[in-house]
Each structure stands twice: as C-alpha cells, then as structure tokens.
C-alpha cells in the first residue's frame, strides 16, 4: 500500500506527461505560424540578402558577425564575442541548465557569382554559394521566435554562429573555446535543392565520412625533353603515384568500409619540351571508419614516397592538419533522431521525411558530435514548378527564400521541446552543472 503522497504523485504522472505532449504539439504549430508571419519572414529575407551582398571567407566574417550582433542587440539577446575569431554565441532562456545548442555557419566561398539579381555579391571573387547566408537568417529567425516565448523555455538555448565551416574547421575552434561545456545536445541544418520545399532528410547514425587533405612534392631533375636520359622525370613519377593511389581503394580497402582517394591538383612544368624539376600533387581522402581512415593516411604517404623512389625521385608529403584539420565522421545520435522525427511528424507530417544514404561528403558539425550528442539534417528548398536549383559550390547557386520560415521553426521547435523533455526525463543532479554560463 502506498502513502497518500506517493499515490497522489503517481496518479498525476500520466496527466503531467499528457500535458507535456499537448504543449509540445501546440508549440510546433505556434512556431511555424510565427516564422511565416510577415514580421519574421520579411526580416529574415532582408538579413539574408544583406549578408549575401557582402560575403566573407572563413575567419574573415567581421561584417557578417557585426550584422548578427546588431540584430541580437535589437532582440535583447545577450551574447559572447569574439569566439573562434569571428564567432558569436547567443543565449536565450534562464542561462542555467539544461543547455541545448543550435548552430549556423556563416562563411562564404571563393567564387565569382554568375547569378544576375538585385542582391548579387558586391565582392569580386566571393559568393555565398552554399547557403550559409540563409543558415544565419534562419537561426536569427529562430532566435526572434524563442525570445518572444522566452518565459516558456525550460533551460537555455545557445545560438552558435560559427565561422569557417568551408575547410577551416571553425567548429573545432568553437569546441576548443569551451563555450559549449555542459551542453546536452546540439542541432544543425543545411538547405539543399535535392529535396522539395517542406521536406527534410537525415538519418540515425553515420551520415558523412572522416575527411582529410594531402599535398605532395615529387622532386627529380629537370632537362630537355629530347634527352630524357639526362633527367629524372617527376611527371612520370607523379603519374605512377596517382595510379597507385587508386589501387589503395580497389585492392586494399575493405569493400564494406567505403573509402575514397581523389587527386584534384597536379602542378608541374611550363613548356612542351622541358622536363621540370618537380611536380606537386594534392587531393582528399575519406573513409567511414576511423580505422580505415587512419590506414588510408599511412598508405598514402608510403605509396607516394615509395613510387617516387622507384622512379629515382624524392617526395615529401604534407597532410596540412594545421591549415585543414582532419574532419571526424558525422554521426547522428539515435535518441536525437527520434526527437527529430517527432518534431517533423507534428509540424510537417512524417511523409515529409526522407531517409538519407550515408555520403562521402564531410561536415565540420562532426567536431561538435565528438564531444556532444548532436543531430544534423538537411532542409529542402526546391520548388517543383520552378527551374532546378544549381548545386552547392556552383557560381549559379540560388536560395529559395520560402524555406526560411521552415528552418527557423524547426530550429526553435527542436530546441524548446528538447529542453522540455529533459525536464521530464532527466532530473538534474546537484553540482553536476555550472549554475550559469
């Protein structure tokens, strides 16, 4: 027989859980309606276009960061800056645990924009060709919505405006700064023309591969092409190196552990009839497993040096880890996947979810997932009745701005309902967390 207090408590539990479910469901619709309102939608569009006109490369996002901070100031949202050189970390809620983070990358690419429109890039040779301008606008949109409902946030939402996703490993520097200590989960998204607007795609577990870069200098002895016996030909050596690197995939890699080695850069020689002194090659290598990735790195170096020796050349190999750190695999947390599906079901309908296949692409969101449970998904923006949108990293890349409210609402819903579930499922242990950020 239970005490009267215990009986009362256990009778209340089903009602408490039911109220949480009702509140969460109502929240999703409320956030989506707010994001679609002219006040929020037009504001996001204006921010996105302002950033698009003034693209900045990794760790140079000074004006972008200034735009973000100005908008956070207007919203009354506190923040830390600079983090990782140009990054901005905002806070909404109690400033106390539990903590959940939302991430938007903000760097552009070294491309000349070929789309002629009113808000075309004003900076020659630089362009937002991967949608990071839209990512920033959507996270700011989520910030506005969450700030308007701050009294309902059961913890703290951390806004991560991150520099240098495009090869600069900005996420790694954010992690190393310590600003995400004690964060319970982190969510990130990327817009894409591969799916229709209103659709999302992701998966539980492995999503993107481990990734790294390499560069090699193969040195020989230059001379006249008519008397090759007096030279040591680095071009011939480099050619055999490139072919041999492909044998690592076809003859050494486990067929069930997908791996890639691609040589994308070859530099050497300047005339038809001269054998150069040296050739430089460079490329990328990727693997799903950590073991496969490490083995591939070792063998790339061995093959390049070994093949150079066979052809009487010398070689040096640089994996460029200071400039371009190795990216871990992007692996989505299983529990967060269930949470994501729940939000999508309530806000968009489960028919709008697409199961993604793992890809050999890479994403520096993985640095967060190495230390925090994380979840990454893509948001469709293709309009079925319009022209097919160009892929990312194209000078013809365009963003369908109708996707902005969906991204903002998903951000806000994922964060707020996750904090609500944490309050329900995980009682906070006294002393386990810092009192404040």
CSV table of C-alpha atoms in Angstrom, one decimal:
chain,number,residue,atom,x,y,z
A,1,UNK,CA,0.0,0.0,0.0
A,2,UNK,CA,1.5,3.4,-1.0
A,3,UNK,CA,1.4,6.5,1.1
A,4,UNK,CA,-1.1,9.2,0.2
A,5,UNK,CA,1.6,11.4,-1.2
A,6,UNK,CA,3.0,8.7,-3.4
A,7,UNK,CA,-0.4,7.7,-4.6
A,8,UNK,CA,-1.2,11.3,-5.5
A,9,UNK,CA,2.2,11.6,-7.3
A,10,UNK,CA,1.8,8.5,-9.4
A,11,UNK,CA,-1.8,9.4,-10.3
A,12,UNK,CA,-0.6,12.8,-11.5
A,13,UNK,CA,2.2,11.4,-13.7
A,14,UNK,CA,0.0,10.4,-16.7
A,15,UNK,CA,-1.7,13.7,-16.6
A,16,UNK,CA,1.7,15.5,-16.5
A,17,UNK,CA,3.1,13.6,-19.5
A,18,UNK,CA,-0.2,14.2,-21.4
A,19,UNK,CA,0.1,18.0,-20.8
A,20,UNK,CA,3.7,18.0,-21.9
A,21,UNK,CA,2.7,16.2,-25.2
A,22,UNK,CA,-0.1,18.7,-25.8
A,23,UNK,CA,2.2,21.7,-25.0
A,24,UNK,CA,4.9,20.4,-27.4
A,25,UNK,CA,2.5,19.8,-30.2
A,26,UNK,CA,1.0,23.3,-29.8
A,27,UNK,CA,4.5,24.7,-29.7
A,28,UNK,CA,5.4,23.3,-33.2
A,29,UNK,CA,2.4,24.9,-34.8
A,30,UNK,CA,2.9,28.2,-33.0
A,31,UNK,CA,6.5,28.5,-34.0
A,32,UNK,CA,5.7,27.7,-37.7
A,33,UNK,CA,2.9,30.2,-37.8
A,34,UNK,CA,5.2,32.8,-36.2
A,35,UNK,CA,8.0,32.1,-38.7
A,36,UNK,CA,5.6,32.5,-41.6
A,37,UNK,CA,4.3,35.9,-40.4
A,38,UNK,CA,5.4,38.9,-42.5
A,39,UNK,CA,7.2,40.4,-39.4
A,40,UNK,CA,9.6,37.4,-39.1
A,41,UNK,CA,9.7,36.3,-42.7
A,42,UNK,CA,10.5,39.7,-44.3
A,43,UNK,CA,13.0,40.3,-41.5
A,44,UNK,CA,14.9,37.0,-42.3
A,45,UNK,CA,14.8,37.7,-46.0
A,46,UNK,CA,16.3,41.2,-45.5
A,47,UNK,CA,19.1,39.8,-43.3
A,48,UNK,CA,19.9,37.0,-45.7
A,49,UNK,CA,20.1,39.4,-48.7
A,50,UNK,CA,22.3,41.9,-46.7
A,51,UNK,CA,24.7,39.1,-45.9
A,52,UNK,CA,24.6,37.7,-49.4
A,53,UNK,CA,25.7,41.1,-50.8
A,54,UNK,CA,28.8,41.1,-48.6
A,55,UNK,CA,30.2,37.6,-48.5
A,56,UNK,CA,33.3,36.9,-46.3
A,57,UNK,CA,35.6,33.9,-46.3
A,58,UNK,CA,36.4,31.8,-43.2
A,59,UNK,CA,37.7,33.7,-40.2
A,60,UNK,CA,37.1,36.9,-42.1
A,61,UNK,CA,33.4,37.2,-41.3
A,62,UNK,CA,33.7,40.6,-39.5
A,63,UNK,CA,30.8,42.4,-41.2
A,64,UNK,CA,28.6,39.3,-41.0
A,65,UNK,CA,29.3,39.0,-37.3
A,66,UNK,CA,28.5,42.7,-36.9
A,67,UNK,CA,25.1,42.2,-38.6
A,68,UNK,CA,24.4,39.3,-36.3
A,69,UNK,CA,25.3,41.2,-33.1
A,70,UNK,CA,23.3,44.2,-34.2
A,71,UNK,CA,20.2,42.0,-34.6
A,72,UNK,CA,20.7,40.2,-31.3
A,73,UNK,CA,21.0,43.6,-29.6
A,74,UNK,CA,17.7,44.7,-31.1
A,75,UNK,CA,16.1,41.5,-29.8
A,76,UNK,CA,17.6,41.9,-26.3
A,77,UNK,CA,19.6,38.7,-26.6
A,78,UNK,CA,22.9,38.5,-24.7
A,79,UNK,CA,25.9,37.0,-26.4
A,80,UNK,CA,29.7,36.4,-26.3
A,81,UNK,CA,32.0,37.7,-29.0
A,82,UNK,CA,34.5,37.1,-30.5
A,83,UNK,CA,34.6,33.3,-30.2
A,84,UNK,CA,36.9,31.5,-32.6
A,85,UNK,CA,37.9,34.8,-34.1
A,86,UNK,CA,34.6,36.0,-35.5
A,87,UNK,CA,32.0,33.7,-34.0
A,88,UNK,CA,29.1,34.8,-31.9
A,89,UNK,CA,27.4,32.8,-29.1
A,90,UNK,CA,24.0,33.9,-28.0
A,91,UNK,CA,21.8,32.9,-25.0
A,92,UNK,CA,18.1,32.7,-24.7
A,93,UNK,CA,16.3,31.4,-21.6
A,94,UNK,CA,17.3,31.0,-18.0
A,95,UNK,CA,21.1,31.0,-18.5
A,96,UNK,CA,21.0,27.9,-16.3
A,97,UNK,CA,20.9,24.1,-17.2
A,98,UNK,CA,19.8,22.2,-19.1
A,99,UNK,CA,21.5,23.6,-22.2
A,100,UNK,CA,20.8,22.9,-25.9
A,101,UNK,CA,22.6,24.5,-28.8
A,102,UNK,CA,21.6,25.5,-32.4
A,103,UNK,CA,24.4,26.1,-35.0
A,104,UNK,CA,24.6,28.2,-38.2
A,105,UNK,CA,27.7,28.5,-40.2
A,106,UNK,CA,28.4,32.0,-41.8
A,107,UNK,CA,31.3,31.8,-44.2
A,108,UNK,CA,31.2,32.2,-48.0
A,109,UNK,CA,33.2,30.7,-50.8
A,110,UNK,CA,35.9,32.0,-53.2
A,111,UNK,CA,33.7,32.0,-56.2
A,112,UNK,CA,32.5,34.7,-58.7
A,113,UNK,CA,28.7,34.9,-58.6
A,114,UNK,CA,27.1,34.4,-62.0
A,115,UNK,CA,23.5,34.9,-61.0
A,116,UNK,CA,22.3,38.4,-62.0
A,117,UNK,CA,19.8,39.7,-59.5
A,118,UNK,CA,19.3,42.7,-57.3
A,119,UNK,CA,21.3,41.4,-54.3
A,120,UNK,CA,24.2,39.8,-56.2
A,121,UNK,CA,27.5,39.7,-54.3
A,122,UNK,CA,29.3,43.1,-54.3
A,123,UNK,CA,32.7,41.5,-53.6
A,124,UNK,CA,34.6,40.2,-56.7
A,125,UNK,CA,35.6,36.6,-56.4
A,126,UNK,CA,33.5,35.8,-53.2
A,127,UNK,CA,30.0,34.4,-53.0
A,128,UNK,CA,27.6,32.7,-50.7
A,129,UNK,CA,27.3,29.6,-52.8
A,130,UNK,CA,26.4,27.1,-50.1
A,131,UNK,CA,23.5,28.8,-48.3
A,132,UNK,CA,25.3,29.9,-45.2
A,133,UNK,CA,23.7,33.3,-45.5
A,134,UNK,CA,20.3,31.6,-45.3
A,135,UNK,CA,21.5,29.5,-42.3
A,136,UNK,CA,22.3,32.7,-40.4
A,137,UNK,CA,19.0,34.2,-41.3
A,138,UNK,CA,17.1,31.1,-40.1
A,139,UNK,CA,18.9,30.9,-36.8
A,140,UNK,CA,18.2,34.6,-36.2
A,141,UNK,CA,14.6,33.9,-37.1
A,142,UNK,CA,14.6,31.1,-34.5
A,143,UNK,CA,16.1,33.5,-32.0
A,144,UNK,CA,13.3,36.0,-32.5
A,145,UNK,CA,10.7,33.4,-32.1
A,146,UNK,CA,12.3,31.9,-29.0
A,147,UNK,CA,12.9,35.3,-27.4
A,148,UNK,CA,9.2,36.1,-27.9
A,149,UNK,CA,8.4,32.9,-25.9
A,150,UNK,CA,11.4,33.0,-23.5
A,151,UNK,CA,9.2,32.6,-20.4
A,152,UNK,CA,8.3,29.1,-21.7
A,153,UNK,CA,11.9,27.9,-22.2
A,154,UNK,CA,12.9,25.4,-19.5
A,155,UNK,CA,16.6,26.0,-19.6
A,156,UNK,CA,18.9,27.7,-22.0
A,157,UNK,CA,19.1,27.8,-25.8
A,158,UNK,CA,22.6,28.5,-27.1
A,159,UNK,CA,22.9,30.2,-30.5
A,160,UNK,CA,26.1,29.2,-32.3
A,161,UNK,CA,27.0,31.5,-35.2
A,162,UNK,CA,30.1,29.7,-36.4
A,163,UNK,CA,32.9,30.8,-38.7
A,164,UNK,CA,34.9,28.9,-41.3
A,165,UNK,CA,32.9,25.7,-42.0
A,166,UNK,CA,34.3,25.5,-45.5
A,167,UNK,CA,37.5,23.7,-44.8
A,168,UNK,CA,38.6,25.9,-41.9
A,169,UNK,CA,37.2,23.7,-39.1
A,170,UNK,CA,35.5,26.6,-37.3
A,171,UNK,CA,33.5,24.1,-35.3
A,172,UNK,CA,36.8,22.7,-33.8
A,173,UNK,CA,37.7,26.2,-32.6
A,174,UNK,CA,34.3,26.7,-31.1
A,175,UNK,CA,34.6,23.4,-29.2
A,176,UNK,CA,38.2,24.3,-28.0
A,177,UNK,CA,36.9,27.7,-26.7
A,178,UNK,CA,34.9,25.9,-24.0
A,179,UNK,CA,31.7,27.9,-24.6
A,180,UNK,CA,29.7,24.7,-25.1
A,181,UNK,CA,30.8,23.0,-21.9
A,182,UNK,CA,27.9,21.1,-20.3
A,183,UNK,CA,25.6,21.4,-23.4
A,184,UNK,CA,23.3,18.4,-23.5
A,185,UNK,CA,22.7,18.4,-27.3
A,186,UNK,CA,23.3,20.4,-30.5
A,187,UNK,CA,21.3,20.6,-33.7
A,188,UNK,CA,22.4,21.9,-37.1
A,189,UNK,CA,20.8,22.1,-40.6
A,190,UNK,CA,21.8,22.7,-44.2
A,191,UNK,CA,19.4,23.8,-47.0
A,192,UNK,CA,19.5,21.9,-50.3
A,193,UNK,CA,17.9,21.8,-53.7
A,194,UNK,CA,18.0,18.0,-53.7
A,195,UNK,CA,14.6,17.8,-51.9
A,196,UNK,CA,11.4,19.7,-52.3
A,197,UNK,CA,10.5,22.6,-50.1
A,198,UNK,CA,8.8,21.4,-47.0
A,199,UNK,CA,10.7,18.2,-47.0
A,200,UNK,CA,13.6,17.2,-44.7
A,201,UNK,CA,16.2,14.5,-44.8
A,202,UNK,CA,18.5,12.8,-42.4
A,203,UNK,CA,19.3,9.5,-40.7
A,204,UNK,CA,20.3,8.0,-37.4
A,205,UNK,CA,24.0,7.1,-37.1
A,206,UNK,CA,26.6,7.6,-39.8
A,207,UNK,CA,25.8,10.4,-42.2
A,208,UNK,CA,29.2,11.8,-43.6
A,209,UNK,CA,32.7,10.4,-43.7
A,210,UNK,CA,36.0,11.2,-42.0
A,211,UNK,CA,37.9,13.5,-44.3
A,212,UNK,CA,41.4,14.9,-44.8
A,213,UNK,CA,43.6,16.5,-47.4
A,214,UNK,CA,47.2,15.8,-48.6
A,215,UNK,CA,49.8,17.6,-50.7
A,216,UNK,CA,53.0,16.0,-52.0
A,217,UNK,CA,56.1,17.4,-53.7
A,218,UNK,CA,57.8,15.0,-56.0
A,219,UNK,CA,61.3,16.2,-56.9
A,220,UNK,CA,63.5,14.9,-59.8
A,221,UNK,CA,66.0,16.6,-62.2
A,222,UNK,CA,64.9,18.8,-65.0
A,223,UNK,CA,66.2,18.9,-68.5
A,224,UNK,CA,65.4,18.9,-72.2
A,225,UNK,CA,62.6,16.6,-73.4
A,226,UNK,CA,64.7,15.4,-76.3
A,227,UNK,CA,67.3,13.8,-74.0
A,228,UNK,CA,65.3,12.4,-71.1
A,229,UNK,CA,68.2,10.1,-70.1
A,230,UNK,CA,69.9,13.1,-68.6
A,231,UNK,CA,66.9,14.0,-66.4
A,232,UNK,CA,64.9,12.4,-63.6
A,233,UNK,CA,61.3,12.8,-64.7
A,234,UNK,CA,59.0,13.8,-61.8
A,235,UNK,CA,56.0,13.9,-64.1
A,236,UNK,CA,56.4,10.2,-64.8
A,237,UNK,CA,56.8,9.5,-61.1
A,238,UNK,CA,53.7,11.6,-60.3
A,239,UNK,CA,51.7,9.7,-62.9
A,240,UNK,CA,52.5,6.4,-61.3
A,241,UNK,CA,51.8,7.8,-57.9
A,242,UNK,CA,48.3,8.8,-59.0
A,243,UNK,CA,47.5,5.4,-60.5
A,244,UNK,CA,48.9,3.6,-57.4
A,245,UNK,CA,46.8,5.7,-55.0
A,246,UNK,CA,43.7,4.4,-56.7
A,247,UNK,CA,44.9,0.8,-56.1
A,248,UNK,CA,44.6,1.5,-52.3
A,249,UNK,CA,40.8,1.7,-52.9
A,250,UNK,CA,40.5,-1.2,-55.4
A,251,UNK,CA,42.9,-3.6,-53.7
A,252,UNK,CA,43.5,-2.7,-50.1
A,253,UNK,CA,40.3,-1.1,-48.7
A,254,UNK,CA,37.6,-3.3,-47.2
A,255,UNK,CA,34.7,-3.1,-49.8
A,256,UNK,CA,32.3,-2.8,-46.8
A,257,UNK,CA,34.1,0.2,-45.5
A,258,UNK,CA,33.7,2.8,-48.2
A,259,UNK,CA,36.8,4.8,-48.9
A,260,UNK,CA,37.8,7.5,-51.4
A,261,UNK,CA,41.2,8.9,-52.6
A,262,UNK,CA,40.9,11.7,-55.2
A,263,UNK,CA,43.8,13.7,-56.6
A,264,UNK,CA,42.4,17.0,-57.6
A,265,UNK,CA,45.5,19.1,-58.1
A,266,UNK,CA,48.5,18.5,-60.3
A,267,UNK,CA,51.1,21.3,-60.9
A,268,UNK,CA,54.4,21.0,-62.8
A,269,UNK,CA,56.0,22.0,-66.0
A,270,UNK,CA,55.6,25.1,-68.1
A,271,UNK,CA,56.7,24.1,-71.6
A,272,UNK,CA,56.1,21.3,-74.1
A,273,UNK,CA,59.8,20.4,-74.4
A,274,UNK,CA,61.2,20.7,-70.9
A,275,UNK,CA,61.1,18.2,-68.1
A,276,UNK,CA,60.5,20.1,-64.8
A,277,UNK,CA,62.5,19.7,-61.6
A,278,UNK,CA,59.4,19.0,-59.5
A,279,UNK,CA,55.7,18.2,-59.6
A,280,UNK,CA,53.1,19.0,-56.8
A,281,UNK,CA,50.0,16.9,-56.4
A,282,UNK,CA,47.2,17.3,-53.9
A,283,UNK,CA,43.9,15.7,-53.0
A,284,UNK,CA,41.5,14.4,-50.4
A,285,UNK,CA,40.9,11.1,-48.8
A,286,UNK,CA,37.9,9.8,-46.9
A,287,UNK,CA,36.6,6.8,-45.1
A,288,UNK,CA,33.6,5.9,-43.0
A,289,UNK,CA,35.5,4.2,-40.2
A,290,UNK,CA,38.3,5.7,-38.1
A,291,UNK,CA,40.4,2.6,-38.6
A,292,UNK,CA,40.0,2.8,-42.4
A,293,UNK,CA,40.8,6.5,-42.4
A,294,UNK,CA,44.0,6.1,-40.3
A,295,UNK,CA,45.2,3.2,-42.5
A,296,UNK,CA,44.5,5.2,-45.7
A,297,UNK,CA,46.5,8.1,-44.4
A,298,UNK,CA,49.5,5.8,-43.6
A,299,UNK,CA,49.3,4.1,-47.0
A,300,UNK,CA,49.0,7.4,-49.0
A,301,UNK,CA,52.3,8.5,-47.5
A,302,UNK,CA,54.0,5.2,-48.1
A,303,UNK,CA,52.8,4.9,-51.7
A,304,UNK,CA,53.8,8.5,-52.7
A,305,UNK,CA,57.3,8.1,-51.2
A,306,UNK,CA,57.8,4.6,-52.5
A,307,UNK,CA,56.7,5.3,-56.0
A,308,UNK,CA,58.9,8.4,-56.1
A,309,UNK,CA,61.9,6.2,-55.1
A,310,UNK,CA,61.1,3.7,-57.8
A,311,UNK,CA,61.4,6.5,-60.4
A,312,UNK,CA,64.6,7.8,-58.7
A,313,UNK,CA,62.8,10.8,-57.3
A,314,UNK,CA,62.3,12.2,-53.8
A,315,UNK,CA,59.0,13.0,-52.2
A,316,UNK,CA,57.6,14.8,-49.2
A,317,UNK,CA,54.0,14.5,-48.0
A,318,UNK,CA,52.1,17.1,-46.0
A,319,UNK,CA,48.6,16.4,-44.6
A,320,UNK,CA,48.0,20.1,-43.9
A,321,UNK,CA,46.5,19.5,-40.5
A,322,UNK,CA,47.2,22.9,-39.1
A,323,UNK,CA,45.5,24.6,-42.1
A,324,UNK,CA,42.9,22.0,-42.8
A,325,UNK,CA,42.4,19.7,-39.8
A,326,UNK,CA,41.0,16.2,-40.4
A,327,UNK,CA,37.2,16.1,-40.1
A,328,UNK,CA,35.7,13.3,-38.0
A,329,UNK,CA,32.7,11.3,-39.3
A,330,UNK,CA,29.3,13.0,-38.9
A,331,UNK,CA,27.3,10.6,-36.7
A,332,UNK,CA,23.8,11.4,-35.6
A,333,UNK,CA,22.7,10.5,-32.1
A,334,UNK,CA,19.9,7.9,-32.2
A,335,UNK,CA,17.8,9.5,-29.4
A,336,UNK,CA,18.0,12.9,-31.1
A,337,UNK,CA,16.9,11.2,-34.4
A,338,UNK,CA,13.8,10.0,-32.6
A,339,UNK,CA,13.2,13.5,-31.2
A,340,UNK,CA,13.7,15.0,-34.7
A,341,UNK,CA,11.2,12.6,-36.2
A,342,UNK,CA,8.7,13.5,-33.5
A,343,UNK,CA,9.0,17.2,-34.3
A,344,UNK,CA,8.8,16.6,-38.1
A,345,UNK,CA,5.7,14.4,-37.6
A,346,UNK,CA,3.9,17.1,-35.6
A,347,UNK,CA,4.9,20.1,-37.7
A,348,UNK,CA,5.3,18.9,-41.3
A,349,UNK,CA,4.0,15.3,-41.4
A,350,UNK,CA,6.1,12.2,-41.4
A,351,UNK,CA,5.6,11.9,-45.2
A,352,UNK,CA,7.9,14.9,-45.5
A,353,UNK,CA,10.8,13.0,-44.0
A,354,UNK,CA,13.4,11.3,-46.3
A,355,UNK,CA,15.9,8.7,-45.1
A,356,UNK,CA,19.3,9.8,-46.4
A,357,UNK,CA,22.0,7.4,-47.5
A,358,UNK,CA,25.5,7.9,-46.0
A,359,UNK,CA,27.7,10.1,-48.1
A,360,UNK,CA,31.4,10.5,-48.6
A,361,UNK,CA,31.0,14.2,-48.1
A,362,UNK,CA,32.3,15.9,-44.9
A,363,UNK,CA,30.8,18.4,-42.5
A,364,UNK,CA,32.6,20.1,-39.6
A,365,UNK,CA,29.5,19.8,-37.4
A,366,UNK,CA,31.2,16.5,-36.6
A,367,UNK,CA,33.5,18.3,-34.2
A,368,UNK,CA,30.5,19.1,-32.0
A,369,UNK,CA,29.3,15.5,-32.2
A,370,UNK,CA,32.7,14.3,-31.0
A,371,UNK,CA,32.0,15.8,-27.6
A,372,UNK,CA,28.2,16.5,-27.5
A,373,UNK,CA,25.2,14.4,-28.7
A,374,UNK,CA,24.4,16.0,-32.0
A,375,UNK,CA,22.0,15.9,-34.9
A,376,UNK,CA,22.4,17.2,-38.4
A,377,UNK,CA,19.7,17.3,-41.1
A,378,UNK,CA,19.0,18.9,-44.5
A,379,UNK,CA,16.1,21.1,-45.4
A,380,UNK,CA,14.6,21.0,-48.9
A,381,UNK,CA,14.1,24.2,-50.9
A,382,UNK,CA,13.4,23.0,-54.4
A,383,UNK,CA,10.1,24.3,-55.9
A,384,UNK,CA,8.6,21.6,-58.1
A,385,UNK,CA,7.2,24.1,-60.6
A,386,UNK,CA,10.4,26.1,-61.0
A,387,UNK,CA,13.8,25.5,-62.6
A,388,UNK,CA,16.1,23.0,-61.0
A,389,UNK,CA,18.3,24.8,-58.5
A,390,UNK,CA,22.1,24.6,-59.0
A,391,UNK,CA,24.0,22.5,-56.5
A,392,UNK,CA,26.1,23.9,-53.7
A,393,UNK,CA,29.5,25.4,-54.6
A,394,UNK,CA,28.2,26.5,-58.0
A,395,UNK,CA,28.5,30.1,-59.2
A,396,UNK,CA,24.9,29.7,-60.3
A,397,UNK,CA,23.7,28.7,-56.8
A,398,UNK,CA,20.4,30.3,-55.6
A,399,UNK,CA,18.4,30.1,-52.4
A,400,UNK,CA,14.6,29.7,-52.4
A,401,UNK,CA,13.8,32.0,-49.5
A,402,UNK,CA,10.4,30.4,-48.9
A,403,UNK,CA,12.4,27.8,-47.0
A,404,UNK,CA,13.5,30.3,-44.3
A,405,UNK,CA,10.4,30.0,-42.1
A,406,UNK,CA,10.6,26.2,-42.1
A,407,UNK,CA,14.2,26.3,-40.9
A,408,UNK,CA,13.6,28.9,-38.3
A,409,UNK,CA,10.6,27.0,-36.9
A,410,UNK,CA,12.4,23.6,-36.9
A,411,UNK,CA,15.3,25.2,-35.0
A,412,UNK,CA,13.0,26.7,-32.4
A,413,UNK,CA,10.9,23.6,-32.0
A,414,UNK,CA,13.8,21.2,-31.8
A,415,UNK,CA,15.5,23.3,-29.0
A,416,UNK,CA,12.5,24.2,-26.9
A,417,UNK,CA,10.8,20.8,-26.9
A,418,UNK,CA,14.1,19.1,-26.2
A,419,UNK,CA,14.6,21.2,-23.1
A,420,UNK,CA,11.0,20.3,-22.1
A,421,UNK,CA,11.8,16.6,-22.5
A,422,UNK,CA,15.0,16.9,-20.5
A,423,UNK,CA,13.0,18.4,-17.6
A,424,UNK,CA,10.7,15.4,-17.9
A,425,UNK,CA,13.2,12.6,-18.4
A,426,UNK,CA,16.5,13.7,-16.7
A,427,UNK,CA,16.4,15.1,-13.2
A,428,UNK,CA,19.3,17.5,-12.8
A,429,UNK,CA,22.0,16.3,-10.4
A,430,UNK,CA,23.0,19.0,-8.0
A,431,UNK,CA,26.6,20.1,-8.6
A,432,UNK,CA,26.9,18.3,-12.0
A,433,UNK,CA,26.5,21.6,-14.0
A,434,UNK,CA,27.7,25.1,-13.6
A,435,UNK,CA,25.0,27.4,-12.2
A,436,UNK,CA,25.3,29.7,-15.1
A,437,UNK,CA,27.1,30.0,-18.5
